[in-house]
Amino acid sequence: MQGDSALGRALAVVRDLRQRCPWDGAQTPATLRPYLVEEVLELDQALRRDDPVEMRDELGDLLLHLAFQIVIAEERAQFDAEGVTHALETKMRRRHPHLFGGGEKPGSWELGKREG
């Protein structure tokens, strides 16, 4: 995923950071994990406060971490952004057959979630 999409730009930033910054270049999924968890908790607090500016900023921090994980996986030839997006699309189509496959609408989103 390249180009002017939001995710494409985030991936480009992380690729640049990993090439030009020793700290960013040395990170692994494991070393980034504590920061990822911290950002999710900060987003949770912003959501609880219903603060749109804080939510935007924390979502940006979370997007950075998602981009980091994708770029590292690309470097390791494990998967890429297209694979992540394809898996998301497949899951949403499976969970929403009433929208994509003519099936019946599930009782709740959580019901569909349990199916994987």
PDB file of C-alpha atoms in Angstrom:
ATOM      1  CA  MET A   1       0.000   0.000   0.000  1.00  0.00           C
ATOM      2  CA  GLN A   2       1.570   3.187  -1.195  1.00  0.00           C
ATOM      3  CA  GLY A   3       0.496   6.584  -2.348  1.00  0.00           C
ATOM      4  CA  ASP A   4      -1.560   9.286  -0.786  1.00  0.00           C
ATOM      5  CA  SER A   5      -3.828   7.154   1.400  1.00  0.00           C
ATOM      6  CA  ALA A   6      -3.615   7.834   5.110  1.00  0.00           C
ATOM      7  CA  LEU A   7      -2.226   4.371   5.779  1.00  0.00           C
ATOM      8  CA  GLY A   8       0.174   4.656   2.843  1.00  0.00           C
ATOM      9  CA  ARG A   9       1.571   7.907   4.226  1.00  0.00           C
ATOM     10  CA  ALA A  10       1.907   6.406   7.726  1.00  0.00           C
ATOM     11  CA  LEU A  11       3.780   3.420   6.298  1.00  0.00           C
ATOM     12  CA  ALA A  12       6.081   5.778   4.365  1.00  0.00           C
ATOM     13  CA  VAL A  13       6.864   7.743   7.533  1.00  0.00           C
ATOM     14  CA  VAL A  14       7.745   4.555   9.423  1.00  0.00           C
ATOM     15  CA  ARG A  15       9.893   3.244   6.565  1.00  0.00           C
ATOM     16  CA  ASP A  16      11.795   6.539   6.562  1.00  0.00           C
ATOM     17  CA  LEU A  17      12.184   6.498  10.352  1.00  0.00           C
ATOM     18  CA  ARG A  18      13.494   2.927  10.278  1.00  0.00           C
ATOM     19  CA  GLN A  19      16.106   3.855   7.674  1.00  0.00           C
ATOM     20  CA  ARG A  20      17.268   7.137   9.184  1.00  0.00           C
ATOM     21  CA  CYS A  21      16.788   6.836  12.955  1.00  0.00           C
ATOM     22  CA  PRO A  22      18.835   4.251  14.868  1.00  0.00           C
ATOM     23  CA  TRP A  23      16.221   3.918  17.626  1.00  0.00           C
ATOM     24  CA  ASP A  24      13.339   3.364  15.205  1.00  0.00           C
ATOM     25  CA  GLY A  25      15.450   1.023  13.091  1.00  0.00           C
ATOM     26  CA  ALA A  26      16.266  -1.145  16.092  1.00  0.00           C
ATOM     27  CA  GLN A  27      12.654  -1.663  17.194  1.00  0.00           C
ATOM     28  CA  THR A  28      10.905  -5.021  17.017  1.00  0.00           C
ATOM     29  CA  PRO A  29       7.283  -5.988  17.616  1.00  0.00           C
ATOM     30  CA  ALA A  30       8.255  -7.019  21.142  1.00  0.00           C
ATOM     31  CA  THR A  31      10.091  -3.793  21.997  1.00  0.00           C
ATOM     32  CA  LEU A  32       7.183  -1.713  20.673  1.00  0.00           C
ATOM     33  CA  ARG A  33       4.531  -3.693  22.541  1.00  0.00           C
ATOM     34  CA  PRO A  34       4.587  -1.672  25.789  1.00  0.00           C
ATOM     35  CA  TYR A  35       4.226   1.578  23.842  1.00  0.00           C
ATOM     36  CA  LEU A  36       1.365   0.128  21.803  1.00  0.00           C
ATOM     37  CA  VAL A  37      -0.482  -0.893  24.963  1.00  0.00           C
ATOM     38  CA  GLU A  38       0.135   2.568  26.457  1.00  0.00           C
ATOM     39  CA  GLU A  39      -1.305   4.246  23.353  1.00  0.00           C
ATOM     40  CA  VAL A  40      -4.423   2.067  23.426  1.00  0.00           C
ATOM     41  CA  LEU A  41      -4.976   3.023  27.073  1.00  0.00           C
ATOM     42  CA  GLU A  42      -4.497   6.711  26.238  1.00  0.00           C
ATOM     43  CA  LEU A  43      -7.045   6.386  23.428  1.00  0.00           C
ATOM     44  CA  ASP A  44      -9.438   4.735  25.871  1.00  0.00           C
ATOM     45  CA  GLN A  45      -9.110   7.727  28.198  1.00  0.00           C
ATOM     46  CA  ALA A  46      -9.712  10.167  25.330  1.00  0.00           C
ATOM     47  CA  LEU A  47     -12.828   8.211  24.358  1.00  0.00           C
ATOM     48  CA  ARG A  48     -14.054   8.277  27.946  1.00  0.00           C
ATOM     49  CA  ARG A  49     -13.595  12.053  28.003  1.00  0.00           C
ATOM     50  CA  ASP A  50     -15.302  12.362  24.611  1.00  0.00           C
ATOM     51  CA  ASP A  51     -12.546  14.787  23.562  1.00  0.00           C
ATOM     52  CA  PRO A  52     -12.353  14.850  19.744  1.00  0.00           C
ATOM     53  CA  VAL A  53      -8.976  16.594  19.581  1.00  0.00           C
ATOM     54  CA  GLU A  54      -7.432  14.151  22.037  1.00  0.00           C
ATOM     55  CA  MET A  55      -9.089  11.217  20.242  1.00  0.00           C
ATOM     56  CA  ARG A  56      -7.627  12.386  16.922  1.00  0.00           C
ATOM     57  CA  ASP A  57      -4.153  12.673  18.417  1.00  0.00           C
ATOM     58  CA  GLU A  58      -4.317   9.302  20.168  1.00  0.00           C
ATOM     59  CA  LEU A  59      -5.664   7.626  17.025  1.00  0.00           C
ATOM     60  CA  GLY A  60      -2.651   9.082  15.220  1.00  0.00           C
ATOM     61  CA  ASP A  61      -0.343   7.570  17.815  1.00  0.00           C
ATOM     62  CA  LEU A  62      -2.108   4.226  17.423  1.00  0.00           C
ATOM     63  CA  LEU A  63      -1.879   4.471  13.617  1.00  0.00           C
ATOM     64  CA  LEU A  64       1.866   4.992  13.988  1.00  0.00           C
ATOM     65  CA  HIS A  65       2.123   1.779  15.983  1.00  0.00           C
ATOM     66  CA  LEU A  66       0.012  -0.156  13.504  1.00  0.00           C
ATOM     67  CA  ALA A  67       2.222   1.135  10.693  1.00  0.00           C
ATOM     68  CA  PHE A  68       5.324   0.093  12.664  1.00  0.00           C
ATOM     69  CA  GLN A  69       4.028  -3.459  13.056  1.00  0.00           C
ATOM     70  CA  ILE A  70       3.139  -3.688   9.353  1.00  0.00           C
ATOM     71  CA  VAL A  71       6.495  -2.302   8.182  1.00  0.00           C
ATOM     72  CA  ILE A  72       8.433  -4.664  10.445  1.00  0.00           C
ATOM     73  CA  ALA A  73       6.360  -7.582   9.137  1.00  0.00           C
ATOM     74  CA  GLU A  74       7.094  -6.457   5.567  1.00  0.00           C
ATOM     75  CA  GLU A  75      10.808  -6.346   6.350  1.00  0.00           C
ATOM     76  CA  ARG A  76      10.567  -9.904   7.682  1.00  0.00           C
ATOM     77  CA  ALA A  77       8.520 -11.010   4.647  1.00  0.00           C
ATOM     78  CA  GLN A  78       5.673 -12.089   6.959  1.00  0.00           C
ATOM     79  CA  PHE A  79       2.811  -9.973   5.578  1.00  0.00           C
ATOM     80  CA  ASP A  80       2.084  -6.494   4.266  1.00  0.00           C
ATOM     81  CA  ALA A  81      -0.639  -3.844   4.463  1.00  0.00           C
ATOM     82  CA  GLU A  82      -2.525  -5.418   1.566  1.00  0.00           C
ATOM     83  CA  GLY A  83      -2.617  -8.723   3.441  1.00  0.00           C
ATOM     84  CA  VAL A  84      -3.854  -7.008   6.600  1.00  0.00           C
ATOM     85  CA  THR A  85      -6.549  -5.183   4.634  1.00  0.00           C
ATOM     86  CA  HIS A  86      -7.577  -8.349   2.790  1.00  0.00           C
ATOM     87  CA  ALA A  87      -7.919 -10.220   6.106  1.00  0.00           C
ATOM     88  CA  LEU A  88     -10.054  -7.367   7.474  1.00  0.00           C
ATOM     89  CA  GLU A  89     -12.293  -7.347   4.396  1.00  0.00           C
ATOM     90  CA  THR A  90     -12.711 -11.129   4.507  1.00  0.00           C
ATOM     91  CA  LYS A  91     -13.624 -11.022   8.191  1.00  0.00           C
ATOM     92  CA  MET A  92     -16.161  -8.210   7.749  1.00  0.00           C
ATOM     93  CA  ARG A  93     -17.794 -10.001   4.803  1.00  0.00           C
ATOM     94  CA  ARG A  94     -18.054 -13.164   6.927  1.00  0.00           C
ATOM     95  CA  ARG A  95     -19.500 -11.224   9.872  1.00  0.00           C
ATOM     96  CA  HIS A  96     -21.970  -9.318   7.702  1.00  0.00           C
ATOM     97  CA  PRO A  97     -23.511 -11.873   5.327  1.00  0.00           C
ATOM     98  CA  HIS A  98     -26.696  -9.812   5.343  1.00  0.00           C
ATOM     99  CA  LEU A  99     -24.762  -7.041   3.595  1.00  0.00           C
ATOM    100  CA  PHE A 100     -22.393  -9.008   1.357  1.00  0.00           C
ATOM    101  CA  GLY A 101     -23.886 -12.425   0.799  1.00  0.00           C
ATOM    102  CA  GLY A 102     -27.633 -12.224   1.131  1.00  0.00           C
ATOM    103  CA  GLY A 103     -27.676 -14.036   4.461  1.00  0.00           C
ATOM    104  CA  GLU A 104     -29.700 -13.156   7.511  1.00  0.00           C
ATOM    105  CA  LYS A 105     -28.712 -10.302   9.774  1.00  0.00           C
ATOM    106  CA  PRO A 106     -27.048 -11.593  12.980  1.00  0.00           C
ATOM    107  CA  GLY A 107     -28.644 -10.738  16.329  1.00  0.00           C
ATOM    108  CA  SER A 108     -25.724  -8.494  17.240  1.00  0.00           C
ATOM    109  CA  TRP A 109     -22.246  -7.610  16.069  1.00  0.00           C
ATOM    110  CA  GLU A 110     -20.822  -9.593  18.983  1.00  0.00           C
ATOM    111  CA  LEU A 111     -22.565 -12.709  17.691  1.00  0.00           C
ATOM    112  CA  GLY A 112     -20.721 -12.323  14.397  1.00  0.00           C
ATOM    113  CA  LYS A 113     -17.479 -11.580  16.243  1.00  0.00           C
ATOM    114  CA  ARG A 114     -17.506 -14.952  17.981  1.00  0.00           C
ATOM    115  CA  GLU A 115     -17.320 -16.674  14.626  1.00  0.00           C
ATOM    116  CA  GLY A 116     -13.770 -15.450  14.115  1.00  0.00           C
TER     117      GLY A 116
END
